[in-house]
Tab-separated table of C-alpha atoms in Angstrom:
chain	number	residue	atom	x	y	z
A	1	MET	CA	-97.328	112.850	232.222
A	2	LEU	CA	-96.028	112.943	235.782
A	3	ASN	CA	-92.590	111.952	235.011
A	4	GLY	CA	-91.461	115.468	234.491
A	5	ARG	CA	-87.946	116.392	234.015
A	6	ARG	CA	-86.664	114.845	237.276
A	7	GLY	CA	-86.808	111.294	236.346
A	8	PHE	CA	-83.419	110.924	234.690
A	9	LEU	CA	-80.230	109.047	235.530
A	10	LYS	CA	-78.561	110.811	238.373
A	11	ASP	CA	-74.861	110.989	237.470
A	12	SER	CA	-73.931	112.737	240.607
A	13	VAL	CA	-75.363	114.195	243.886
A	14	PRO	CA	-76.690	117.542	242.875
A	15	VAL	CA	-74.169	120.280	243.579
A	16	ALA	CA	-76.127	123.201	245.062
A	17	GLY	CA	-73.260	125.590	245.151
A	18	LEU	CA	-71.987	125.171	241.648
A	19	CYS	CA	-75.254	124.635	239.759
A	20	PRO	CA	-78.099	126.107	241.763
A	21	GLN	CA	-81.539	124.797	240.862
A	22	GLY	CA	-83.186	128.084	241.547
A	23	ALA	CA	-84.943	130.119	238.987
A	24	TYR	CA	-82.377	132.987	238.859
A	25	GLY	CA	-79.076	130.991	238.915
A	26	ILE	CA	-78.547	131.368	242.765
A	27	GLN	CA	-79.069	129.042	245.505
A	28	ASP	CA	-82.817	129.119	246.445
A	29	CYS	CA	-82.418	129.162	250.252
A	30	LEU	CA	-86.249	129.300	250.887
A	31	ARG	CA	-86.895	126.121	248.965
A	32	SER	CA	-83.784	124.094	248.880
A	33	GLY	CA	-82.180	125.189	252.157
A	34	PHE	CA	-78.681	126.287	252.844
A	35	SER	CA	-75.769	124.985	250.621
A	36	SER	CA	-72.329	123.862	251.591
A	37	VAL	CA	-70.032	123.322	248.786
A	38	LYS	CA	-67.732	120.953	250.730
A	39	ASN	CA	-70.818	118.697	251.640
A	40	GLU	CA	-72.118	118.712	248.228
A	41	LEU	CA	-69.006	118.475	246.135
A	42	LEU	CA	-68.258	114.992	247.326
A	43	PRO	CA	-70.763	112.205	248.385
A	44	SER	CA	-70.724	111.916	252.174
A	45	HIS	CA	-70.710	108.229	252.064
A	46	PRO	CA	-68.752	105.790	249.649
A	47	LEU	CA	-71.997	104.133	248.841
A	48	GLU	CA	-74.189	107.087	248.215
A	49	LEU	CA	-73.613	107.427	244.538
A	50	SER	CA	-73.418	103.763	243.721
A	51	GLU	CA	-76.726	103.145	245.570
A	52	LYS	CA	-78.444	106.095	243.864
A	53	ASN	CA	-77.496	104.688	240.399
A	54	PHE	CA	-77.678	101.020	241.178
A	55	GLN	CA	-81.053	100.327	239.489
A	56	PRO	CA	-80.328	102.531	236.366
A	57	ASN	CA	-76.873	100.905	236.004
A	58	LYS	CA	-78.181	97.415	236.374
A	59	ASP	CA	-80.841	98.107	233.796
A	60	LYS	CA	-78.357	99.667	231.366
A	61	MET	CA	-76.147	96.626	231.661
A	62	ASN	CA	-78.809	94.103	231.257
A	63	PHE	CA	-80.505	95.897	228.312
A	64	SER	CA	-77.171	96.235	226.411
A	65	THR	CA	-76.375	92.567	226.896
A	66	LEU	CA	-79.905	91.652	225.854
A	67	ARG	CA	-79.509	93.836	222.658
A	68	ASN	CA	-76.148	92.163	221.808
A	69	ILE	CA	-77.592	88.669	222.171
A	70	GLN	CA	-81.207	89.099	220.821
A	71	GLY	CA	-81.174	92.195	218.740
A	72	LEU	CA	-82.586	95.568	219.198
A	73	HIS	CA	-86.206	94.585	219.437
A	74	ALA	CA	-85.850	92.750	222.750
A	75	PRO	CA	-84.778	95.756	224.895
A	76	LEU	CA	-87.088	98.075	222.949
A	77	LYS	CA	-90.179	96.061	223.638
A	78	LEU	CA	-89.112	95.583	227.391
A	79	GLN	CA	-88.379	99.316	227.893
A	80	MET	CA	-91.765	100.026	226.344
A	81	GLU	CA	-93.407	97.834	228.916
A	82	TYR	CA	-91.458	99.443	231.739
A	83	ARG	CA	-92.343	102.980	230.516
A	84	ALA	CA	-95.961	102.018	230.462
A	85	ALA	CA	-95.868	100.441	233.848
A	86	ARG	CA	-94.043	103.415	235.331
A	87	GLN	CA	-96.954	105.604	234.402
A	88	ILE	CA	-99.446	103.712	236.516
A	89	GLN	CA	-99.043	105.885	239.705
A	90	ARG	CA	-100.983	107.907	242.034
A	91	LEU	CA	-100.079	111.722	242.518
A	92	PRO	CA	-96.683	112.314	243.906
A	93	PHE	CA	-97.674	112.813	247.459
A	94	LEU	CA	-99.707	109.625	247.673
A	95	PRO	CA	-98.029	106.135	248.076
A	96	SER	CA	-98.080	104.125	244.887
A	97	SER	CA	-98.068	100.342	244.865
A	98	ASN	CA	-96.036	100.119	241.679
A	99	LEU	CA	-97.428	96.570	241.287
A	100	ALA	CA	-96.980	96.300	237.506
A	101	LEU	CA	-93.483	97.676	237.702
A	102	ASP	CA	-92.511	95.326	240.569
A	103	THR	CA	-93.833	92.399	238.698
A	104	LEU	CA	-91.962	93.346	235.499
A	105	ARG	CA	-88.653	93.761	237.368
A	106	GLY	CA	-89.204	90.637	239.479
A	107	ASN	CA	-89.208	92.564	242.681
A	108	ASP	CA	-92.387	90.786	243.733
A	109	GLU	CA	-90.462	87.439	244.239
A	110	SER	CA	-87.484	88.901	246.289
A	111	ILE	CA	-86.859	90.878	249.491
A	112	GLY	CA	-84.061	93.326	249.765
A	113	PHE	CA	-83.051	96.209	252.057
A	114	GLU	CA	-85.364	98.465	250.074
A	115	ASP	CA	-88.311	96.536	251.487
A	116	ILE	CA	-87.345	96.808	255.124
A	117	LEU	CA	-85.477	100.032	255.664
A	118	CYS	CA	-86.873	103.386	255.133
A	119	ASP	CA	-90.295	102.370	254.095
A	120	PRO	CA	-91.855	105.395	252.410
A	121	ALA	CA	-95.250	104.519	253.803
A	122	GLN	CA	-93.816	105.237	257.396
A	123	SER	CA	-91.838	108.266	256.443
A	124	GLU	CA	-91.768	110.977	259.207
A	125	MET	CA	-91.667	113.845	256.728
A	126	MET	CA	-94.810	114.994	255.039
A	127	GLY	CA	-94.834	116.200	251.460
A	128	GLU	CA	-96.858	119.344	250.797
A	129	PRO	CA	-99.173	118.175	247.905
A	130	HIS	CA	-98.875	121.323	245.746
A	131	LEU	CA	-95.277	121.581	245.979
A	132	MET	CA	-94.617	117.832	245.210
A	133	VAL	CA	-96.862	118.138	242.116
A	134	GLU	CA	-95.123	121.147	240.865
A	135	TYR	CA	-91.672	119.651	241.390
A	136	ASN	CA	-92.785	116.561	239.694
A	137	LEU	CA	-93.989	118.551	236.601
A	138	GLY	CA	-90.828	120.552	236.734
A	139	LEU	CA	-92.698	123.841	237.338
A	140	LEU	CA	-90.991	124.644	240.626
B	1	MET	CA	-82.662	116.933	255.475
B	2	ALA	CA	-82.634	120.576	256.344
B	3	LEU	CA	-86.165	121.278	255.171
B	4	SER	CA	-89.404	120.682	256.719
B	5	ASN	CA	-90.875	119.887	253.335
B	6	VAL	CA	-89.900	117.060	250.954
B	7	LEU	CA	-90.283	117.520	247.208
B	8	HIS	CA	-90.235	113.908	246.359
B	9	ALA	CA	-90.994	110.692	248.446
B	10	PRO	CA	-87.664	109.448	250.248
B	11	ALA	CA	-86.188	106.585	248.389
B	12	ALA	CA	-86.608	103.254	250.250
B	13	GLY	CA	-83.409	101.252	251.408
B	14	PHE	CA	-80.273	102.824	253.029
B	15	ASN	CA	-80.427	106.449	253.841
B	16	PHE	CA	-77.159	108.474	253.742
B	17	ASP	CA	-78.574	111.824	255.000
B	18	HIS	CA	-76.654	111.756	258.179
B	19	ALA	CA	-73.372	110.318	256.982
B	20	ALA	CA	-71.698	113.639	256.745
B	21	ARG	CA	-72.957	114.734	260.288
B	22	ASN	CA	-71.767	111.450	261.718
B	23	ALA	CA	-68.320	111.880	260.116
B	24	GLU	CA	-68.060	115.260	261.848
B	25	LEU	CA	-69.245	113.877	265.238
B	26	GLU	CA	-66.701	111.089	265.160
B	27	GLY	CA	-63.844	113.601	265.509
B	28	LEU	CA	-65.658	115.388	268.536
B	29	PHE	CA	-66.548	112.471	270.683
B	30	ASP	CA	-63.512	110.136	270.323
B	31	ALA	CA	-63.871	107.312	272.657
B	32	GLN	CA	-67.617	107.634	273.548
B	33	ILE	CA	-69.016	106.485	270.256
B	34	PRO	CA	-71.029	103.349	270.707
B	35	LYS	CA	-69.152	100.415	269.150
B	36	PRO	CA	-71.174	97.931	267.156
B	37	VAL	CA	-71.404	94.454	268.608
B	38	LYS	CA	-69.086	92.141	266.702
B	39	THR	CA	-69.104	88.472	266.783
B	40	GLY	CA	-65.370	88.297	266.827
B	41	THR	CA	-65.662	84.691	266.335
B	42	THR	CA	-64.362	81.355	265.502
B	43	ILE	CA	-66.573	79.590	262.984
B	44	ALA	CA	-65.643	76.329	261.023
B	45	GLY	CA	-67.109	73.783	258.746
B	46	VAL	CA	-66.204	70.326	257.424
B	47	VAL	CA	-67.644	68.264	254.681
B	48	PHE	CA	-67.799	64.571	255.765
B	49	LYS	CA	-69.176	61.436	254.153
B	50	ASP	CA	-72.796	61.964	254.692
B	51	GLY	CA	-73.083	65.675	254.833
B	52	VAL	CA	-71.759	68.756	256.517
B	53	VAL	CA	-70.803	69.828	259.987
B	54	LEU	CA	-70.805	73.454	261.031
B	55	GLY	CA	-69.367	74.747	264.309
B	56	ALA	CA	-69.242	78.110	266.130
B	57	ASP	CA	-68.412	79.716	269.512
B	58	THR	CA	-70.890	81.711	271.277
B	59	ARG	CA	-69.223	85.012	272.390
B	60	ALA	CA	-70.393	88.349	271.073
B	61	THR	CA	-68.017	91.294	272.079
B	62	SER	CA	-68.378	94.991	271.979
B	63	SER	CA	-64.856	96.242	272.072
B	64	GLU	CA	-63.420	94.748	275.205
B	65	VAL	CA	-66.709	93.614	276.848
B	66	VAL	CA	-68.363	90.395	276.257
B	67	ALA	CA	-71.882	91.548	275.069
B	68	ASP	CA	-73.386	88.078	274.836
B	69	LYS	CA	-72.340	84.848	276.343
B	70	MET	CA	-74.706	82.605	274.585
B	71	CYS	CA	-74.885	84.163	271.170
B	72	SER	CA	-76.287	81.939	268.330
B	73	LYS	CA	-74.071	82.192	265.369
B	74	ILE	CA	-75.429	79.199	263.323
B	75	HIS	CA	-78.392	80.714	261.429
B	76	TYR	CA	-81.204	78.824	259.738
B	77	ILE	CA	-81.328	79.538	255.985
B	78	ALA	CA	-83.309	76.765	254.635
B	79	PRO	CA	-84.298	73.234	255.875
B	80	ASN	CA	-81.221	71.890	254.111
B	81	ILE	CA	-78.894	74.992	254.448
B	82	TYR	CA	-77.449	76.582	257.622
B	83	CYS	CA	-75.005	79.470	257.812
B	84	CYS	CA	-72.403	80.501	260.447
B	85	GLY	CA	-71.812	84.129	260.646
B	86	ALA	CA	-68.867	86.303	261.733
B	87	GLY	CA	-68.221	89.903	261.720
B	88	THR	CA	-70.631	92.662	262.836
B	89	ALA	CA	-73.447	90.887	264.601
B	90	ALA	CA	-76.415	92.906	263.181
B	91	ASP	CA	-75.067	92.626	259.632
B	92	THR	CA	-74.780	88.844	259.823
B	93	GLU	CA	-78.301	88.434	261.333
B	94	LYS	CA	-80.036	90.687	258.862
B	95	THR	CA	-78.131	89.307	255.815
B	96	THR	CA	-78.933	85.791	256.680
B	97	GLU	CA	-82.629	86.705	257.401
B	98	LEU	CA	-83.004	88.329	254.112
B	99	LEU	CA	-81.306	85.244	252.312
B	100	SER	CA	-83.592	82.952	254.273
B	101	SER	CA	-86.607	84.988	253.154
B	102	ASN	CA	-85.536	85.114	249.577
B	103	LEU	CA	-85.067	81.321	249.483
B	104	THR	CA	-88.416	80.679	251.126
B	105	ILE	CA	-90.210	82.720	248.524
B	106	PHE	CA	-88.305	80.773	245.906
B	107	SER	CA	-89.210	77.334	247.249
B	108	LEU	CA	-92.832	78.457	247.625
B	109	ASN	CA	-92.902	79.502	244.071
B	110	SER	CA	-91.026	76.576	242.549
B	111	GLY	CA	-91.910	73.854	244.944
B	112	ARG	CA	-88.199	72.811	245.349
B	113	ASN	CA	-85.622	72.845	248.083
B	114	PRO	CA	-83.172	75.572	247.316
B	115	ARG	CA	-79.641	74.609	246.263
B	116	VAL	CA	-76.531	75.881	248.207
B	117	VAL	CA	-75.149	77.657	245.030
B	118	MET	CA	-78.346	79.632	244.857
B	119	ALA	CA	-77.862	80.897	248.423
B	120	VAL	CA	-74.196	81.650	247.679
B	121	ASN	CA	-74.956	83.632	244.639
B	122	ILE	CA	-77.668	85.625	246.279
B	123	LEU	CA	-75.292	86.513	249.133
B	124	GLN	CA	-72.376	87.344	246.893
B	125	GLU	CA	-74.495	89.753	244.761
B	126	MET	CA	-75.830	91.477	247.980
B	127	LEU	CA	-72.418	91.747	249.581
B	128	TYR	CA	-70.669	92.968	246.510
B	129	ARG	CA	-73.289	95.545	245.909
B	130	TYR	CA	-72.345	97.171	249.345
B	131	HIS	CA	-68.625	96.975	248.699
B	132	GLY	CA	-67.707	95.568	252.139
B	133	GLN	CA	-69.850	98.224	254.103
B	134	ILE	CA	-71.942	95.203	255.433
B	135	GLY	CA	-69.435	93.427	257.550
B	136	ALA	CA	-70.570	89.903	257.326
B	137	SER	CA	-68.154	86.919	256.673
B	138	LEU	CA	-70.331	83.791	256.289
B	139	ILE	CA	-69.783	80.048	256.061
B	140	LEU	CA	-72.553	78.283	254.204
B	141	GLY	CA	-73.056	74.618	254.470
B	142	GLY	CA	-75.856	72.491	252.984
B	143	VAL	CA	-77.030	69.278	251.558
B	144	ASP	CA	-79.014	69.376	248.361
B	145	CYS	CA	-79.764	67.183	245.224
B	146	THR	CA	-76.237	67.793	243.959
B	147	GLY	CA	-74.328	66.701	247.042
B	148	ASN	CA	-72.769	68.248	250.182
B	149	HIS	CA	-71.472	71.679	249.767
B	150	LEU	CA	-69.552	74.110	252.033
B	151	TYR	CA	-68.766	77.780	250.816
B	152	THR	CA	-67.566	80.850	252.313
B	153	VAL	CA	-68.537	84.365	251.463
B	154	GLY	CA	-66.345	87.321	252.426
B	155	PRO	CA	-67.696	90.765	253.331
B	156	TYR	CA	-66.545	92.246	249.947
B	157	GLY	CA	-68.338	89.351	248.116
B	158	SER	CA	-65.565	86.853	247.479
B	159	VAL	CA	-66.614	83.209	247.449
B	160	ASN	CA	-64.497	80.202	248.337
B	161	THR	CA	-65.272	76.511	248.332
B	162	MET	CA	-63.274	73.940	250.175
B	163	PRO	CA	-63.857	70.721	252.153
B	164	TYR	CA	-62.964	72.444	255.413
B	165	LEU	CA	-63.169	76.235	256.193
B	166	ALA	CA	-62.715	78.600	259.100
B	167	MET	CA	-63.592	82.284	259.357
B	168	GLY	CA	-63.548	84.986	261.989
B	169	SER	CA	-60.845	86.301	264.360
B	170	GLY	CA	-59.940	82.745	265.466
B	171	ASP	CA	-59.839	81.352	262.083
B	172	LEU	CA	-55.897	80.899	262.038
B	173	ALA	CA	-56.056	78.721	265.157
B	174	ALA	CA	-59.071	76.741	263.909
B	175	LEU	CA	-57.436	76.298	260.466
B	176	GLY	CA	-54.185	74.734	262.008
B	177	ILE	CA	-56.509	72.023	263.609
B	178	LEU	CA	-58.460	71.505	260.473
B	179	GLU	CA	-55.362	71.288	258.147
B	180	ASP	CA	-53.878	68.698	260.587
B	181	GLY	CA	-56.834	66.491	261.046
B	182	TYR	CA	-58.952	66.588	257.879
B	183	LYS	CA	-59.164	63.535	255.649
B	184	PRO	CA	-61.825	63.100	252.882
B	185	ASP	CA	-64.906	61.015	253.715
B	186	LEU	CA	-64.660	61.308	257.527
B	187	GLU	CA	-67.292	59.488	259.701
B	188	LEU	CA	-69.826	61.671	261.548
B	189	ASP	CA	-68.099	61.262	265.074
B	190	LYS	CA	-64.731	62.040	263.751
B	191	ALA	CA	-65.997	65.022	261.772
B	192	LYS	CA	-67.779	66.452	264.863
B	193	GLU	CA	-64.658	65.932	267.034
B	194	LEU	CA	-62.538	67.765	264.295
B	195	VAL	CA	-64.836	70.673	264.268
B	196	ARG	CA	-65.153	70.774	268.002
B	197	ALA	CA	-61.273	70.737	268.318
B	198	ALA	CA	-60.954	73.493	265.749
B	199	ILE	CA	-63.416	75.772	267.503
B	200	HIS	CA	-61.722	74.990	270.885
B	201	ALA	CA	-58.370	76.010	269.536
B	202	GLY	CA	-60.089	79.295	268.432
B	203	VAL	CA	-61.673	79.671	271.852
B	204	MET	CA	-58.366	79.048	273.744
B	205	ASN	CA	-56.218	81.178	271.557
B	206	ASP	CA	-58.334	84.163	270.552
B	207	LEU	CA	-59.649	86.595	273.038
B	208	ALA	CA	-62.821	87.418	270.972
B	209	SER	CA	-63.938	83.827	270.857
B	210	GLY	CA	-65.126	82.003	273.891
B	211	ASN	CA	-67.797	80.514	276.073
B	212	ASN	CA	-69.674	77.469	274.646
B	213	ILE	CA	-69.347	75.742	271.306
B	214	ASP	CA	-72.338	74.967	269.083
B	215	ILE	CA	-72.468	72.289	266.466
B	216	CYS	CA	-74.817	71.861	263.477
B	217	VAL	CA	-74.897	68.531	261.606
B	218	LEU	CA	-76.588	68.651	258.109
B	219	THR	CA	-77.356	65.373	256.406
B	220	ARG	CA	-79.803	64.315	253.738
B	221	GLY	CA	-81.978	62.917	256.513
B	222	GLY	CA	-82.155	66.130	258.388
B	223	VAL	CA	-80.437	68.661	260.551
B	224	ASP	CA	-79.207	68.310	264.113
B	225	HIS	CA	-78.525	71.669	265.763
B	226	ILE	CA	-76.649	70.872	269.092
B	227	ARG	CA	-76.646	73.943	271.252
B	228	PRO	CA	-74.435	73.819	273.277
B	229	TYR	CA	-72.232	70.958	272.164
B	230	GLN	CA	-69.498	71.825	274.691
B	231	VAL	CA	-70.059	73.986	277.619
B	232	SER	CA	-67.365	76.284	278.806
B	233	GLN	CA	-65.426	75.152	281.878
B	234	TYR	CA	-65.313	78.649	283.237
B	235	LYS	CA	-69.011	79.115	283.785
B	236	ASP	CA	-69.602	81.749	286.494
B	237	LYS	CA	-71.683	80.814	289.445
B	238	ARG	CA	-73.931	83.747	289.743
B	239	LYS	CA	-76.977	83.630	291.811
B	240	THR	CA	-80.042	84.599	289.852
B	241	LYS	CA	-82.098	85.538	292.902
B	242	TYR	CA	-80.767	87.901	295.571
B	243	LYS	CA	-83.758	87.514	297.831
B	244	TYR	CA	-82.870	86.834	301.475
B	245	GLY	CA	-84.969	84.407	303.525
B	246	ALA	CA	-87.040	85.738	306.607
B	247	GLY	CA	-84.761	85.674	309.619
B	248	THR	CA	-81.569	86.663	307.990
B	249	THR	CA	-81.666	89.986	309.829
B	250	ALA	CA	-82.445	89.557	313.549
B	251	VAL	CA	-85.606	91.348	314.808
B	252	LEU	CA	-84.843	93.403	317.822
B	253	THR	CA	-88.354	94.700	318.859
B	254	GLU	CA	-91.726	94.550	317.511
B	255	LYS	CA	-94.699	96.804	318.024
B	256	VAL	CA	-98.157	96.347	316.398
B	257	VAL	CA	-100.533	99.424	316.311
B	258	PRO	CA	-103.938	98.594	314.749
B	259	VAL	CA	-105.109	101.444	312.530
B	260	LYS	CA	-108.824	102.472	313.288
B	261	LEU	CA	-110.796	103.344	310.289
B	262	GLU	CA	-114.264	104.844	310.347
B	263	VAL	CA	-116.753	105.156	307.524
B	264	VAL	CA	-117.099	108.977	306.614
B	265	GLU	CA	-119.145	108.987	303.481
B	266	GLU	CA	-120.780	106.223	301.433
B	267	THR	CA	-122.018	106.797	297.699
B	268	VAL	CA	-123.468	104.118	295.414
B	269	GLN	CA	-123.065	104.619	291.638
B	270	ARG	CA	-125.104	102.382	289.458
B	271	MET	CA	-123.133	100.760	286.558
B	272	ASP	CA	-125.014	100.562	283.290
B	273	THR	CA	-124.531	96.930	282.385
B	274	ALA	CA	-126.892	96.817	279.532
């Protein structure tokens, strides 16, 4: 229920100048801040796009290999489990442990940079609860 | 992040929000940008009869300044695997620490000592994922159930395995010595001497390598991390204390005036020690 419309694969960094996400087709300065086409046309760092899409791409590759080897049922069953585990979450502004999802992905047995750097539990920015829930439901 | 509100929790891991700003600032400040500490190094490894010998110098540089004279470049990965790191000092440190943590979790889960190939594969995946932005060139050496292994992993994720290897800014000098002196199935003393000579060549011929030489010997029986194996002959004789003894400066006159104190007011406040 809380996945909303924002949970899809990000093929690019959102371009605020060309495709504004505001309600009336123009850049919503109040909610999304000022836009700069140059900054948003190209990713500011060579790794930005590849890091954003790393997990979805890895999943796509693994599932397609699995489909070729074992047949359609294998990725289908796994993705069903992932979908179910992804729904076990608190509200958007609260930290979720994602325990089931981590166990399925095998993240409970490995440490990477995402466990050390930028821990969301220690983020300096606060999310306004109403805004975050509305954004998550796609109402904003 | 131009807003004071966030609409979704920030993703964990690397954060690229300031990348554009930093790129702009680079043009403005020119020479005053802080340079990362590089290990600008000579590291080498040799497989001998009973195991692996790894060697490294101990200088860490920050552009033209020696940042650390006793830097430790041979990092612990597992009880049977050690790793020499060249490149950006922070990158080699963090990457080897992450690798070590992952291998510890694995050995706790499975009850086995990790194999060197596992360490190499984890490193290769990690470094390839970041397309060379993590500047770490590593030489991994270890002894496991399948034998004695020596691998090198480049910053872009390339892997090489050879009986003798050298990396870092002094690798060409070291490689010359290794190519000349290497024979299969060396004895321990000859292997240590070969690695020492290779690092010494790097120390002498490369500005960014210097100071002491560390050696690490890995065998089936255990690990011998000798730090330092050879001390630099150019050790500086700095005094660590700059305190001068009494009497260094002559006393010309002395006048003692006792200060008279009288009690003006006395108050007693009971402390509650219950």
